[in-house]
Amino acid sequence: ALEKKVVKSKVGEKVFLPCCHEIPSSESLQNYRVYWQMNTTEVVLAYAEGTKMPPHERYKNRTEMDVRNLTLWISPVEILDSGPYQCVVQHRRHSQNSVVVCDETVTLFVTADFSKPNITVEEHNNSCESTVMVVSCSSHGGFPKPKISGALNNVSVVWNTSSVSKSSLGLYNVTGQLWLNVTKDVSFTCFVQYNGFVKSSSLLLKNKNDCVVPTVPPSYNVITASSIIIIIFLLAITLAARYLPRHVCSHCCKPQDSVEEDVKECMKPPVSSKVRPETSSV
């Protein structure tokens, strides 16, 4: 009976593929023919009556088989190794006729880890209220084909554009791009999902708020009024500077003779204001 088996491995690892038969300790590999083949066309490894047969060129120096449990191992695993492997075991009886004692398929599923997502930001427009940004996320070198997604503050967003490409080695590269109008600081997270694995990166997007309020020049009327006030103020100061010295000199800075006369005048006794009565003659 055919039993479906799946073995998972990652690129560069060593993987073991089990066979459906084990040679008893009372017998030897010389009584068997063992074929490990892929897609029923490529001979990965084979033994006939104990003798190892030449493998397919692509598996040369990368495969071995246990001579008892007939397990096949491949190292290092490559992406192209993914697929179904068939283990066919024939036992040679005394009559020299070979009888198939085992025929089973094992599917090898190879994965490759994607790189940690790289997030880049390009600013297009800044204003007092918001910042327009183009956010890009990329990851490469993985397998199988991934799914890329994004989130703002843990809320899912839809990419404006996304693409997946495949390299000559069968590895995938993925990119996503998102246009955002950022009005406040927000956390952006990029997820790359593949075969049950997730790689993610996060970045805080900041609204720059680069506001430069332009200086408004004063109006013509304001300039005229200010000029008149300044001119009147300067004239007042000038007139005051000219008048105050003359006023002081007219009272305080007299000639010497005038000063002496004033002093004498001040020294005279005050004249009584009373009027004496006239004496009548008898």
Short mmCIF file of C-alpha atoms in Angstrom, two decimals:
data_model
loop_
_atom_site.label_atom_id
_atom_site.label_comp_id
_atom_site.label_asym_id
_atom_site.label_seq_id
_atom_site.Cartn_x
_atom_site.Cartn_y
_atom_site.Cartn_z
CA ALA A 1 0.00 0.00 0.00
CA LEU A 2 1.22 3.48 -0.85
CA GLU A 3 1.59 5.78 2.11
CA LYS A 4 2.08 9.49 1.58
CA LYS A 5 4.89 10.96 3.63
CA VAL A 6 6.20 14.52 3.74
CA VAL A 7 9.60 15.62 4.97
CA LYS A 8 10.44 19.30 5.44
CA SER A 9 13.87 20.83 5.37
CA LYS A 10 15.62 24.15 4.84
CA VAL A 11 18.22 25.12 2.29
CA GLY A 12 21.70 24.11 3.40
CA GLU A 13 20.55 21.51 5.92
CA LYS A 14 20.96 17.73 5.93
CA VAL A 15 17.74 15.82 5.34
CA PHE A 16 16.85 12.14 5.81
CA LEU A 17 14.25 10.42 3.62
CA PRO A 18 12.95 7.13 5.09
CA CYS A 19 12.43 4.02 2.96
CA CYS A 20 9.62 1.53 3.37
CA HIS A 21 11.86 -1.50 3.96
CA GLU A 22 14.63 -2.52 6.30
CA ILE A 23 17.07 -5.33 5.55
CA PRO A 24 17.06 -7.97 8.29
CA SER A 25 20.32 -8.63 10.11
CA SER A 26 20.28 -12.18 8.71
CA GLU A 27 20.59 -10.83 5.16
CA SER A 28 22.87 -8.45 3.31
CA LEU A 29 22.48 -5.69 0.74
CA GLN A 30 23.80 -8.08 -1.94
CA ASN A 31 20.42 -9.80 -2.01
CA TYR A 32 18.63 -6.56 -2.91
CA ARG A 33 18.25 -3.90 -5.51
CA VAL A 34 17.44 -0.48 -4.11
CA TYR A 35 16.45 2.51 -6.21
CA TRP A 36 15.99 6.03 -4.95
CA GLN A 37 14.62 8.14 -7.76
CA MET A 38 12.97 11.54 -8.12
CA ASN A 39 9.89 12.09 -10.26
CA THR A 40 10.43 8.48 -11.50
CA THR A 41 12.98 9.86 -13.98
CA GLU A 42 16.14 10.90 -12.13
CA VAL A 43 18.10 8.21 -10.29
CA VAL A 44 19.27 9.85 -7.10
CA LEU A 45 21.02 6.80 -5.69
CA ALA A 46 20.87 3.04 -6.45
CA TYR A 47 22.41 -0.23 -5.34
CA ALA A 48 22.34 -3.48 -7.30
CA GLU A 49 23.48 -6.62 -5.50
CA GLY A 50 25.52 -4.53 -3.09
CA THR A 51 27.17 -2.38 -5.75
CA LYS A 52 26.56 1.35 -5.83
CA MET A 53 25.44 2.65 -9.20
CA PRO A 54 26.38 6.12 -10.58
CA PRO A 55 23.89 8.77 -9.36
CA HIS A 56 22.41 11.64 -11.32
CA GLU A 57 24.95 14.43 -11.86
CA ARG A 58 22.98 16.88 -9.76
CA TYR A 59 23.14 14.60 -6.70
CA LYS A 60 26.78 13.64 -7.06
CA ASN A 61 28.71 13.91 -3.75
CA ARG A 62 25.54 15.05 -1.97
CA THR A 63 23.81 11.72 -1.22
CA GLU A 64 24.34 8.59 0.85
CA MET A 65 22.20 5.64 1.93
CA ASP A 66 22.08 3.55 5.08
CA VAL A 67 22.72 -0.07 4.09
CA ARG A 68 20.29 -1.41 6.68
CA ASN A 69 17.21 0.81 6.87
CA LEU A 70 17.89 2.19 3.36
CA THR A 71 17.34 5.78 4.49
CA LEU A 72 18.54 8.33 1.96
CA TRP A 73 20.19 11.52 3.13
CA ILE A 74 20.92 14.60 1.07
CA SER A 75 23.31 17.36 2.12
CA PRO A 76 23.36 20.23 1.60
CA VAL A 77 19.73 20.55 0.53
CA GLU A 78 18.92 22.83 -2.40
CA ILE A 79 15.69 24.41 -3.53
CA LEU A 80 15.61 22.22 -6.63
CA ASP A 81 15.62 19.14 -4.38
CA SER A 82 11.95 19.77 -3.57
CA GLY A 83 9.63 17.12 -4.95
CA PRO A 84 8.57 13.45 -4.67
CA TYR A 85 11.19 10.75 -4.05
CA GLN A 86 10.38 7.09 -4.68
CA CYS A 87 12.06 4.24 -2.85
CA VAL A 88 11.81 0.93 -4.73
CA VAL A 89 13.26 -2.23 -3.13
CA GLN A 90 13.55 -5.57 -4.94
CA HIS A 91 14.56 -8.79 -3.25
CA ARG A 92 16.38 -11.50 -5.21
CA ARG A 93 15.09 -14.97 -4.45
CA HIS A 94 16.91 -18.29 -4.88
CA SER A 95 15.32 -18.63 -8.30
CA GLN A 96 17.13 -15.39 -9.29
CA ASN A 97 13.78 -13.72 -9.82
CA SER A 98 13.44 -10.32 -8.16
CA VAL A 99 10.34 -9.54 -6.13
CA VAL A 100 9.32 -5.96 -5.28
CA VAL A 101 9.06 -5.78 -1.52
CA CYS A 102 8.72 -2.03 -1.19
CA ASP A 103 7.58 0.86 -3.37
CA GLU A 104 6.86 4.11 -1.55
CA THR A 105 6.96 7.83 -2.27
CA VAL A 106 8.24 10.49 0.13
CA THR A 107 7.74 14.16 -0.69
CA LEU A 108 10.52 16.53 0.24
CA PHE A 109 9.45 20.10 0.86
CA VAL A 110 12.39 22.53 0.98
CA THR A 111 12.10 26.04 2.38
CA ALA A 112 14.52 28.95 2.48
CA ASP A 113 14.38 31.70 5.06
CA PHE A 114 13.63 35.16 3.78
CA SER A 115 15.82 38.01 4.90
CA LYS A 116 14.58 40.34 7.62
CA PRO A 117 12.27 42.82 5.87
CA ASN A 118 13.93 46.10 5.05
CA ILE A 119 11.72 49.19 5.44
CA THR A 120 12.62 52.44 3.70
CA VAL A 121 10.77 55.77 3.77
CA GLU A 122 10.77 58.55 1.19
CA GLU A 123 9.14 61.86 2.06
CA HIS A 124 7.32 63.70 -0.71
CA ASN A 125 5.44 66.56 0.94
CA ASN A 126 5.55 68.29 4.30
CA SER A 127 2.98 70.65 5.73
CA CYS A 128 1.93 71.89 9.16
CA GLU A 129 -0.72 69.17 9.40
CA SER A 130 0.75 66.10 7.66
CA THR A 131 3.64 64.42 5.88
CA VAL A 132 3.19 62.43 2.66
CA MET A 133 5.44 59.35 2.71
CA VAL A 134 6.16 56.44 0.38
CA VAL A 135 6.93 53.40 2.54
CA SER A 136 8.67 50.44 0.89
CA CYS A 137 9.30 46.97 2.35
CA SER A 138 11.46 44.28 0.73
CA SER A 139 12.76 40.82 1.52
CA HIS A 140 14.73 38.34 -0.57
CA GLY A 141 16.24 34.87 -0.87
CA GLY A 142 13.31 32.81 0.38
CA PHE A 143 11.16 29.86 -0.63
CA PRO A 144 8.31 29.08 -1.20
CA LYS A 145 6.42 32.00 -2.72
CA PRO A 146 5.65 34.42 0.12
CA LYS A 147 2.79 36.65 1.13
CA ILE A 148 3.62 40.21 2.17
CA SER A 149 1.39 42.33 4.39
CA GLY A 150 1.56 45.54 6.41
CA ALA A 151 -0.04 47.16 9.47
CA LEU A 152 -0.32 50.63 10.97
CA ASN A 153 -0.58 50.52 14.76
CA ASN A 154 -1.53 46.83 14.39
CA VAL A 155 -4.32 47.63 11.92
CA SER A 156 -3.94 45.93 8.53
CA VAL A 157 -3.36 48.09 5.45
CA VAL A 158 -3.48 47.25 1.76
CA TRP A 159 -0.37 47.76 -0.33
CA ASN A 160 -0.62 50.22 -3.20
CA THR A 161 1.75 47.98 -5.17
CA SER A 162 3.43 44.64 -4.47
CA SER A 163 5.48 42.23 -6.55
CA VAL A 164 7.17 38.83 -6.28
CA SER A 165 10.07 37.74 -8.48
CA LYS A 166 11.99 34.48 -8.77
CA SER A 167 15.75 34.16 -9.17
CA SER A 168 17.65 31.63 -11.28
CA LEU A 169 18.19 29.54 -8.13
CA GLY A 170 14.45 29.27 -7.59
CA LEU A 171 14.44 31.71 -4.66
CA TYR A 172 11.84 34.46 -4.32
CA ASN A 173 12.19 38.19 -3.76
CA VAL A 174 9.23 40.28 -2.62
CA THR A 175 8.54 44.01 -2.34
CA GLY A 176 5.60 46.13 -1.26
CA GLN A 177 4.95 49.87 -1.49
CA LEU A 178 2.49 52.04 0.39
CA TRP A 179 1.56 55.73 0.10
CA LEU A 180 0.69 57.30 3.44
CA ASN A 181 -0.52 60.71 4.60
CA VAL A 182 0.93 60.77 8.12
CA THR A 183 -0.80 63.26 10.43
CA LYS A 184 0.72 61.91 13.66
CA ASP A 185 3.43 59.49 14.74
CA VAL A 186 2.46 55.94 13.80
CA SER A 187 4.10 52.49 13.99
CA PHE A 188 4.40 50.59 10.71
CA THR A 189 5.06 46.83 10.58
CA CYS A 190 5.90 44.71 7.53
CA PHE A 191 5.23 40.94 7.54
CA VAL A 192 6.58 38.28 5.14
CA GLN A 193 4.83 34.92 5.53
CA TYR A 194 5.94 31.62 3.97
CA ASN A 195 5.28 27.99 4.80
CA GLY A 196 4.09 28.77 8.32
CA PHE A 197 7.03 31.06 9.06
CA VAL A 198 6.86 34.83 9.53
CA LYS A 199 9.57 37.47 9.26
CA SER A 200 8.73 41.02 10.33
CA SER A 201 10.20 44.48 10.87
CA SER A 202 8.76 47.65 12.42
CA LEU A 203 9.50 51.34 12.04
CA LEU A 204 8.10 54.47 13.72
CA LEU A 205 6.88 56.96 11.13
CA LYS A 206 7.03 60.53 12.44
CA ASN A 207 5.07 63.52 11.26
CA LYS A 208 7.75 66.20 10.92
CA ASN A 209 5.44 69.24 11.41
CA ASP A 210 7.99 71.45 9.71
CA CYS A 211 5.99 74.67 9.91
CA VAL A 212 7.72 77.98 9.19
CA VAL A 213 5.29 80.87 9.62
CA PRO A 214 6.26 83.61 7.13
CA THR A 215 6.86 87.12 8.49
CA VAL A 216 4.14 89.48 7.22
CA PRO A 217 5.57 92.94 6.38
CA PRO A 218 3.69 95.88 7.93
CA SER A 219 1.20 97.68 5.74
CA TYR A 220 1.86 101.05 4.10
CA ASN A 221 -0.43 102.89 6.53
CA VAL A 222 1.35 101.44 9.52
CA ILE A 223 4.72 102.48 8.12
CA THR A 224 3.47 106.05 7.41
CA ALA A 225 1.94 106.49 10.87
CA SER A 226 5.06 105.14 12.55
CA SER A 227 7.25 107.53 10.55
CA ILE A 228 5.14 110.57 11.51
CA ILE A 229 5.24 109.63 15.18
CA ILE A 230 9.01 109.23 15.08
CA ILE A 231 9.47 112.59 13.31
CA ILE A 232 7.25 114.43 15.83
CA PHE A 233 9.12 112.78 18.68
CA LEU A 234 12.49 113.86 17.27
CA LEU A 235 11.25 117.45 16.72
CA ALA A 236 9.98 117.64 20.30
CA ILE A 237 13.34 116.53 21.63
CA THR A 238 15.14 119.08 19.44
CA LEU A 239 12.94 122.00 20.53
CA ALA A 240 13.21 120.98 24.15
CA ALA A 241 16.97 120.86 23.88
CA ARG A 242 17.06 124.38 22.45
CA TYR A 243 14.50 125.99 24.85
CA LEU A 244 15.65 124.65 28.20
CA PRO A 245 19.16 126.22 28.14
CA ARG A 246 17.76 129.75 27.32
CA HIS A 247 15.22 129.58 30.12
CA VAL A 248 17.83 128.66 32.66
CA CYS A 249 20.22 131.42 31.55
CA SER A 250 17.51 134.10 31.72
CA HIS A 251 17.01 133.46 35.42
CA CYS A 252 20.21 131.99 36.70
CA CYS A 253 23.11 133.02 34.54
CA LYS A 254 23.06 136.87 35.05
CA PRO A 255 26.09 139.18 34.83
CA GLN A 256 28.03 139.78 38.01
CA ASP A 257 26.76 143.36 38.54
CA SER A 258 23.20 142.33 38.25
CA VAL A 259 23.79 139.65 40.76
CA GLU A 260 25.21 142.10 43.28
CA GLU A 261 22.27 144.44 42.83
CA ASP A 262 19.87 141.62 43.35
CA VAL A 263 21.68 140.67 46.54
CA LYS A 264 21.47 144.24 47.83
CA GLU A 265 17.85 144.41 46.93
CA CYS A 266 17.27 141.27 48.85
CA MET A 267 19.08 142.63 51.94
CA LYS A 268 16.74 145.67 52.30
CA PRO A 269 14.26 145.34 55.13
CA PRO A 270 10.75 144.85 54.14
CA VAL A 271 8.56 147.96 53.91
CA SER A 272 5.69 147.97 56.36
CA SER A 273 2.36 148.02 54.84
CA LYS A 274 0.74 149.93 57.74
CA VAL A 275 -0.16 153.68 57.25
CA ARG A 276 0.61 156.08 60.19
CA PRO A 277 -2.19 158.52 61.13
CA GLU A 278 -1.49 162.22 60.38
CA THR A 279 -0.87 164.60 63.40
CA SER A 280 -3.26 167.49 63.54
CA SER A 281 -1.92 170.84 64.61
CA VAL A 282 -3.64 172.72 67.20
#
